[in-house]
């Protein structure tokens, strides 16, 4: 909850909401290996010369300037980080058409009036929203998210309330907070000149896009990295021999693509690629010469070589996938680290 300042002694309360936030794997927790109790981390600063523990009041900061060390107290460093109290400050208005897609920096926030912070915020917020919608403008503001945060320039894009056929709210009335880049953030790219596509090639490409267009919804796709992480934790916690396979919904469905756009893709290839072109063919690379004319021995990962490798004592040179495949083929338990797999194979072969 912050304030939106529209001018001298004119503020209203708003709540800032995050519309999209990346879900990450939970961080690990350190435990005592003897008691299995959670450990607490403590950081201490020691004097390099005497080794004594320093108190916060004993620590100072410096910045080199002109070959000299300029010393700062902690309070002075904290004061330099402050650019004002947290909140939004209105700077002016710009036509909505001035917003450029290439200036997008990160996911937007959403603000909604908060009557508990400043009385009368809902009425003032509604008036500002209706005027911005009527004039098709965005509000440019300085945004300080929290104490000691650097100021950011943002554009407040108005959003009108939307109701469905059942009079249920689909989109809430409010402003989207679009983060704007600074001058130093914008790069000018010197792109090389390339061959321009012909009108026929462009039309064929448009046909492929039309055939493969669908109603995309982010909530229909699970993060495969997170799913695999939790499946692995579940297998370890429940002592399962194998980790349940996951369905990676982010992979393209090649059979469906072929059914819907196979003919369009072939037509596109005929007008773009020369006759006899095979996209599956790969050029052969020349092997680099080895010193003294000695060539490296190719590493073998074939399952049938596992028993030979076990008798030669070279199982560790094989990959984990090959070791697991062999254990599956002989009906043995497939779990644990690489050394556990090696030991299981040796036990099976009586080595």
Coordinates of C-alpha atoms in Angstrom, one line a residue:
X1 CA 0.0 0.0 0.0
X2 CA 1.4 3.3 -1.1
X3 CA 0.2 6.8 -2.0
X4 CA -0.2 8.4 -5.5
X5 CA 0.6 12.1 -5.4
X6 CA -1.2 14.2 -8.0
X7 CA 0.1 17.5 -6.8
X8 CA 0.9 19.6 -3.6
X9 CA -1.2 18.2 -0.7
X10 CA -3.2 16.0 -3.1
X11 CA -2.7 12.3 -2.5
X12 CA -4.8 9.1 -2.7
X13 CA -4.1 5.6 -1.5
X14 CA -3.5 2.7 -3.8
X15 CA -2.6 -0.9 -3.5
X16 CA 0.1 -2.3 -5.9
X17 CA -0.5 -5.9 -7.1
X18 CA 1.9 -8.2 -9.0
X19 CA 0.1 -9.8 -12.0
X20 CA 2.9 -12.3 -12.9
X21 CA 5.6 -13.7 -10.6
X22 CA 8.0 -16.4 -11.5
X23 CA 7.6 -19.5 -9.4
X24 CA 11.0 -20.8 -8.4
X25 CA 12.2 -24.0 -6.7
X26 CA 12.3 -23.6 -2.9
X27 CA 15.7 -22.9 -1.5
X28 CA 17.4 -25.7 0.5
X29 CA 17.7 -25.7 4.3
X30 CA 20.9 -26.7 6.1
X31 CA 20.5 -29.4 8.8
X32 CA 22.7 -30.8 11.4
X33 CA 23.8 -34.2 10.1
X34 CA 23.7 -35.7 13.7
X35 CA 20.4 -34.3 15.0
X36 CA 18.7 -33.3 11.8
X37 CA 17.8 -30.0 13.3
X38 CA 17.7 -26.8 11.3
X39 CA 20.8 -24.7 11.5
X40 CA 20.9 -20.9 11.8
X41 CA 23.5 -18.8 9.9
X42 CA 25.4 -16.1 11.6
X43 CA 27.8 -13.7 9.9
X44 CA 30.7 -12.0 11.8
X45 CA 33.2 -9.5 10.6
X46 CA 36.8 -10.0 11.7
X47 CA 39.7 -7.6 11.7
X48 CA 42.2 -8.7 9.2
X49 CA 45.2 -7.8 11.4
X50 CA 44.1 -8.8 14.9
X51 CA 41.3 -11.3 14.2
X52 CA 39.0 -9.7 16.7
X53 CA 35.2 -9.6 16.1
X54 CA 34.0 -6.2 14.9
X55 CA 30.8 -4.6 16.0
X56 CA 28.6 -2.8 13.5
X57 CA 29.8 0.5 15.0
X58 CA 33.4 -0.4 14.2
X59 CA 32.7 -0.8 10.5
X60 CA 33.0 2.1 8.0
X61 CA 32.8 2.3 4.2
X62 CA 34.9 4.1 1.7
X63 CA 35.0 5.0 -2.0
X64 CA 38.2 5.7 -3.9
X65 CA 38.3 9.1 -5.5
X66 CA 41.4 10.8 -6.9
X67 CA 43.6 8.2 -5.4
X68 CA 42.3 8.8 -1.9
X69 CA 39.8 6.9 0.3
X70 CA 36.7 8.9 1.1
X71 CA 35.3 7.4 4.3
X72 CA 31.5 7.1 5.0
X73 CA 29.6 6.2 8.1
X74 CA 26.8 3.6 7.7
X75 CA 24.2 6.3 8.3
X76 CA 25.7 8.4 5.5
X77 CA 25.5 5.4 3.1
X78 CA 21.9 4.8 4.0
X79 CA 21.0 8.5 3.5
X80 CA 22.6 8.4 0.0
X81 CA 20.3 5.5 -1.0
X82 CA 17.1 7.5 -0.1
X83 CA 15.3 9.3 -3.0
X84 CA 12.1 10.1 -1.2
X85 CA 9.3 8.2 0.5
X86 CA 7.7 5.2 -1.2
X87 CA 4.9 6.0 -3.6
X88 CA 3.9 7.3 -7.0
X89 CA 4.4 10.9 -8.1
X90 CA 2.5 12.2 -11.1
X91 CA 4.8 14.0 -13.6
X92 CA 2.4 14.5 -16.6
X93 CA 0.5 12.8 -19.4
X94 CA 1.4 11.3 -22.8
X95 CA -0.7 9.9 -25.6
X96 CA -1.1 6.1 -25.3
X97 CA 0.4 5.7 -28.8
X98 CA 3.8 6.9 -27.5
X99 CA 4.3 3.7 -25.6
X100 CA 6.7 1.4 -27.6
X101 CA 6.6 -2.3 -27.3
X102 CA 10.5 -2.5 -27.7
X103 CA 10.8 -0.5 -24.4
X104 CA 9.2 -3.3 -22.4
X105 CA 11.5 -4.2 -19.5
X106 CA 9.6 -6.5 -17.1
X107 CA 6.1 -7.6 -16.2
X108 CA 3.7 -4.8 -15.2
X109 CA 2.0 -4.2 -11.9
X110 CA -1.6 -3.2 -11.3
X111 CA -2.9 -0.5 -8.9
X112 CA -6.3 -0.2 -7.4
X113 CA -7.6 2.4 -4.9
X114 CA -7.2 1.8 -1.2
X115 CA -9.7 3.7 0.9
X116 CA -8.0 2.6 4.2
X117 CA -4.9 4.6 3.4
X118 CA -6.5 7.9 2.4
X119 CA -10.2 8.6 2.8
X120 CA -11.8 9.5 -0.6
X121 CA -9.3 7.6 -2.7
X122 CA -11.9 5.6 -4.6
X123 CA -13.7 8.7 -5.9
X124 CA -10.6 10.5 -6.9
X125 CA -9.1 7.4 -8.5
X126 CA -12.3 6.8 -10.5
X127 CA -12.2 10.3 -11.8
X128 CA -8.6 10.1 -12.9
X129 CA -9.3 6.7 -14.6
X130 CA -12.3 8.0 -16.5
X131 CA -10.5 11.0 -17.8
X132 CA -7.5 9.0 -19.0
X133 CA -9.8 6.6 -20.8
X134 CA -11.8 9.4 -22.4
X135 CA -8.6 11.1 -23.7
X136 CA -6.7 7.9 -24.5
X137 CA -3.6 9.0 -22.5
X138 CA -1.3 7.4 -20.0
X139 CA 0.0 9.0 -16.8
X140 CA 3.8 9.2 -16.5
X141 CA 5.0 8.9 -12.8
X142 CA 8.0 8.5 -10.7
X143 CA 7.7 5.3 -8.7
X144 CA 9.6 4.4 -5.5
X145 CA 8.4 0.9 -4.6
X146 CA 9.8 0.8 -1.0
X147 CA 12.3 2.5 1.3
X148 CA 15.9 2.8 0.0
X149 CA 14.7 1.8 -3.5
X150 CA 15.9 3.7 -6.5
X151 CA 13.3 5.7 -8.4
X152 CA 11.8 4.2 -11.6
X153 CA 9.8 6.0 -14.3
X154 CA 6.5 4.2 -15.1
X155 CA 3.5 4.7 -17.4
X156 CA 0.1 4.2 -15.8
X157 CA -2.1 2.6 -18.5
X158 CA -5.9 2.8 -17.8
X159 CA -8.0 -0.3 -17.9
X160 CA -11.8 -0.1 -18.1
X161 CA -14.0 -2.5 -16.1
X162 CA -15.2 -5.4 -18.3
X163 CA -18.2 -7.6 -17.5
X164 CA -19.3 -10.9 -19.2
X165 CA -22.8 -11.9 -20.3
X166 CA -23.6 -13.0 -16.8
X167 CA -22.6 -9.6 -15.4
X168 CA -19.5 -11.1 -13.7
X169 CA -16.4 -8.9 -13.7
X170 CA -13.8 -10.1 -16.1
X171 CA -11.3 -7.2 -15.9
X172 CA -11.1 -4.8 -12.9
X173 CA -11.0 -1.0 -13.4
X174 CA -7.5 0.3 -12.6
X175 CA -4.1 1.2 -14.0
X176 CA -1.4 -1.1 -15.3
X177 CA 2.1 0.1 -14.2
X178 CA 4.4 -0.2 -17.2
X179 CA 8.1 0.1 -16.2
X180 CA 10.0 2.5 -18.6
X181 CA 13.7 2.2 -19.4
X182 CA 16.3 4.9 -18.7
X183 CA 18.5 6.3 -21.5
X184 CA 21.3 4.0 -20.6
X185 CA 19.0 1.0 -20.9
X186 CA 18.2 1.5 -24.6
X187 CA 20.6 0.0 -27.1
X188 CA 21.0 0.9 -30.7
X189 CA 21.6 -2.2 -32.8
X190 CA 23.6 -2.2 -36.0
X191 CA 21.9 -5.1 -37.7
X192 CA 23.5 -6.6 -40.9
X193 CA 21.6 -6.4 -44.1
X194 CA 19.9 -9.6 -45.2
X195 CA 18.1 -10.9 -48.2
X196 CA 14.5 -9.7 -48.3
X197 CA 11.8 -12.3 -48.7
X198 CA 9.6 -12.1 -51.7
X199 CA 5.8 -11.4 -51.6
X200 CA 5.1 -15.1 -52.4
X201 CA 7.4 -16.3 -49.6
X202 CA 5.7 -13.9 -47.1
X203 CA 2.3 -15.1 -48.1
X204 CA 3.3 -18.8 -47.6
X205 CA 4.7 -18.0 -44.2
X206 CA 1.5 -16.2 -43.3
X207 CA -0.5 -19.3 -44.3
X208 CA 1.6 -21.4 -41.8
X209 CA 1.0 -18.9 -39.0
X210 CA -2.8 -18.9 -39.8
X211 CA -2.9 -22.7 -39.7
X212 CA -1.0 -23.0 -36.4
X213 CA -2.7 -20.1 -34.6
X214 CA -4.6 -21.1 -31.4
X215 CA -6.0 -19.6 -28.2
X216 CA -2.9 -19.5 -26.0
X217 CA -3.4 -19.5 -22.3
X218 CA -0.4 -19.6 -19.9
X219 CA -2.3 -21.5 -17.2
X220 CA -2.5 -24.5 -19.6
X221 CA 1.2 -25.2 -19.5
X222 CA 3.0 -26.4 -16.4
X223 CA 6.7 -25.6 -15.8
X224 CA 8.5 -28.9 -16.6
X225 CA 11.5 -27.9 -14.5
X226 CA 9.3 -27.5 -11.4
X227 CA 7.3 -30.6 -12.1
X228 CA 10.5 -32.7 -12.4
X229 CA 11.9 -31.2 -9.2
X230 CA 8.8 -32.1 -7.2
X231 CA 8.5 -35.6 -8.7
X232 CA 12.1 -36.2 -7.7
X233 CA 11.4 -35.0 -4.1
X234 CA 8.3 -37.2 -4.0
X235 CA 10.3 -40.3 -5.1
X236 CA 13.0 -39.7 -2.5
X237 CA 10.5 -39.0 0.3
X238 CA 8.4 -42.1 -0.5
X239 CA 11.5 -44.3 -1.4
X240 CA 10.2 -45.0 -4.9
X241 CA 12.6 -47.0 -7.1
X242 CA 11.9 -44.7 -10.1
X243 CA 10.8 -41.1 -10.6
X244 CA 7.5 -40.7 -12.3
X245 CA 7.7 -39.4 -15.8
X246 CA 6.4 -36.0 -16.5
X247 CA 4.5 -34.8 -19.6
X248 CA 6.4 -31.7 -21.0
X249 CA 3.5 -29.7 -22.5
X250 CA 6.0 -27.1 -23.8
X251 CA 7.3 -29.5 -26.4
X252 CA 5.7 -29.1 -29.9
X253 CA 3.1 -31.7 -30.9
X254 CA 4.7 -32.7 -34.3
X255 CA 1.8 -34.9 -35.4
X256 CA -0.8 -32.2 -34.8
X257 CA 1.4 -29.6 -36.6
X258 CA 1.8 -31.9 -39.5
X259 CA -2.0 -32.5 -39.7
X260 CA -2.9 -28.8 -39.5
X261 CA -0.1 -27.2 -41.5
X262 CA 1.8 -30.0 -43.2
X263 CA 0.8 -28.9 -46.7
X264 CA 1.4 -25.2 -46.0
X265 CA 4.9 -26.1 -44.7
X266 CA 5.8 -28.1 -47.8
X267 CA 4.6 -25.2 -50.0
X268 CA 6.7 -22.8 -48.0
X269 CA 9.8 -25.0 -48.4
X270 CA 9.3 -25.2 -52.2
X271 CA 9.4 -21.4 -52.6
X272 CA 12.2 -20.8 -50.1
X273 CA 14.7 -23.7 -50.4
X274 CA 16.5 -24.7 -53.7
X275 CA 15.7 -27.9 -55.5
X276 CA 17.3 -30.9 -53.8
X277 CA 17.7 -29.2 -50.4
X278 CA 17.5 -31.5 -47.4
X279 CA 17.1 -29.7 -44.1
X280 CA 17.8 -33.0 -42.2
X281 CA 21.2 -33.4 -43.9
X282 CA 24.1 -32.2 -41.8
X283 CA 27.5 -31.1 -43.0
X284 CA 30.5 -33.2 -41.8
X285 CA 33.1 -31.4 -39.8
X286 CA 36.7 -32.1 -40.3
X287 CA 38.3 -33.6 -37.2
X288 CA 41.0 -31.7 -35.6
X289 CA 44.5 -33.3 -35.7
X290 CA 45.7 -34.7 -32.4
X291 CA 49.2 -34.0 -31.2
X292 CA 51.8 -36.6 -32.2
X293 CA 49.2 -38.1 -34.6
X294 CA 47.4 -39.9 -31.7
X295 CA 43.6 -40.0 -32.0
X296 CA 41.4 -40.1 -29.0
X297 CA 39.6 -43.3 -28.3
X298 CA 35.8 -43.0 -28.9
X299 CA 33.9 -43.4 -25.7
X300 CA 31.3 -46.2 -25.9
X301 CA 27.9 -46.0 -24.3
X302 CA 26.2 -49.0 -25.8
X303 CA 24.4 -51.2 -23.3
X304 CA 26.0 -54.4 -24.6
X305 CA 29.4 -53.0 -23.5
X306 CA 28.4 -52.8 -19.8
X307 CA 29.4 -56.3 -18.9
X308 CA 32.8 -55.9 -20.7
X309 CA 33.3 -52.6 -18.9
X310 CA 32.5 -54.2 -15.5
X311 CA 35.1 -57.0 -16.1
X312 CA 37.6 -54.4 -17.1
X313 CA 36.8 -52.2 -14.1
X314 CA 35.8 -49.2 -16.3
X315 CA 32.1 -48.9 -15.4
X316 CA 32.6 -45.3 -14.1
X317 CA 33.4 -44.3 -17.7
X318 CA 29.9 -45.1 -18.8
X319 CA 27.0 -42.7 -18.5
X320 CA 24.3 -43.0 -15.8
X321 CA 21.6 -43.5 -18.5
X322 CA 23.5 -46.6 -19.9
X323 CA 24.0 -48.0 -16.4
X324 CA 20.3 -47.6 -15.6
X325 CA 19.3 -49.1 -18.9
X326 CA 21.3 -52.2 -18.2
X327 CA 19.9 -52.6 -14.7
X328 CA 16.4 -52.4 -16.1
X329 CA 17.1 -55.0 -18.7
X330 CA 18.2 -57.5 -16.0
X331 CA 15.4 -56.6 -13.6
X332 CA 17.4 -54.9 -11.0
X333 CA 16.6 -51.9 -8.8
X334 CA 17.4 -48.6 -10.6
X335 CA 18.0 -45.9 -8.0
X336 CA 20.7 -43.9 -6.3
X337 CA 23.9 -42.2 -7.4
X338 CA 26.2 -43.4 -10.1
X339 CA 28.4 -45.3 -7.7
X340 CA 25.3 -47.1 -6.4
X341 CA 24.5 -48.2 -9.9
X342 CA 28.1 -49.4 -10.5
X343 CA 28.0 -51.4 -7.2
X344 CA 24.6 -53.0 -8.2
X345 CA 26.0 -54.1 -11.6
X346 CA 29.1 -55.6 -10.0
X347 CA 26.9 -57.5 -7.5
X348 CA 24.8 -58.8 -10.2
X349 CA 27.8 -60.1 -12.2
X350 CA 29.5 -61.4 -9.0
X351 CA 32.5 -59.1 -9.4

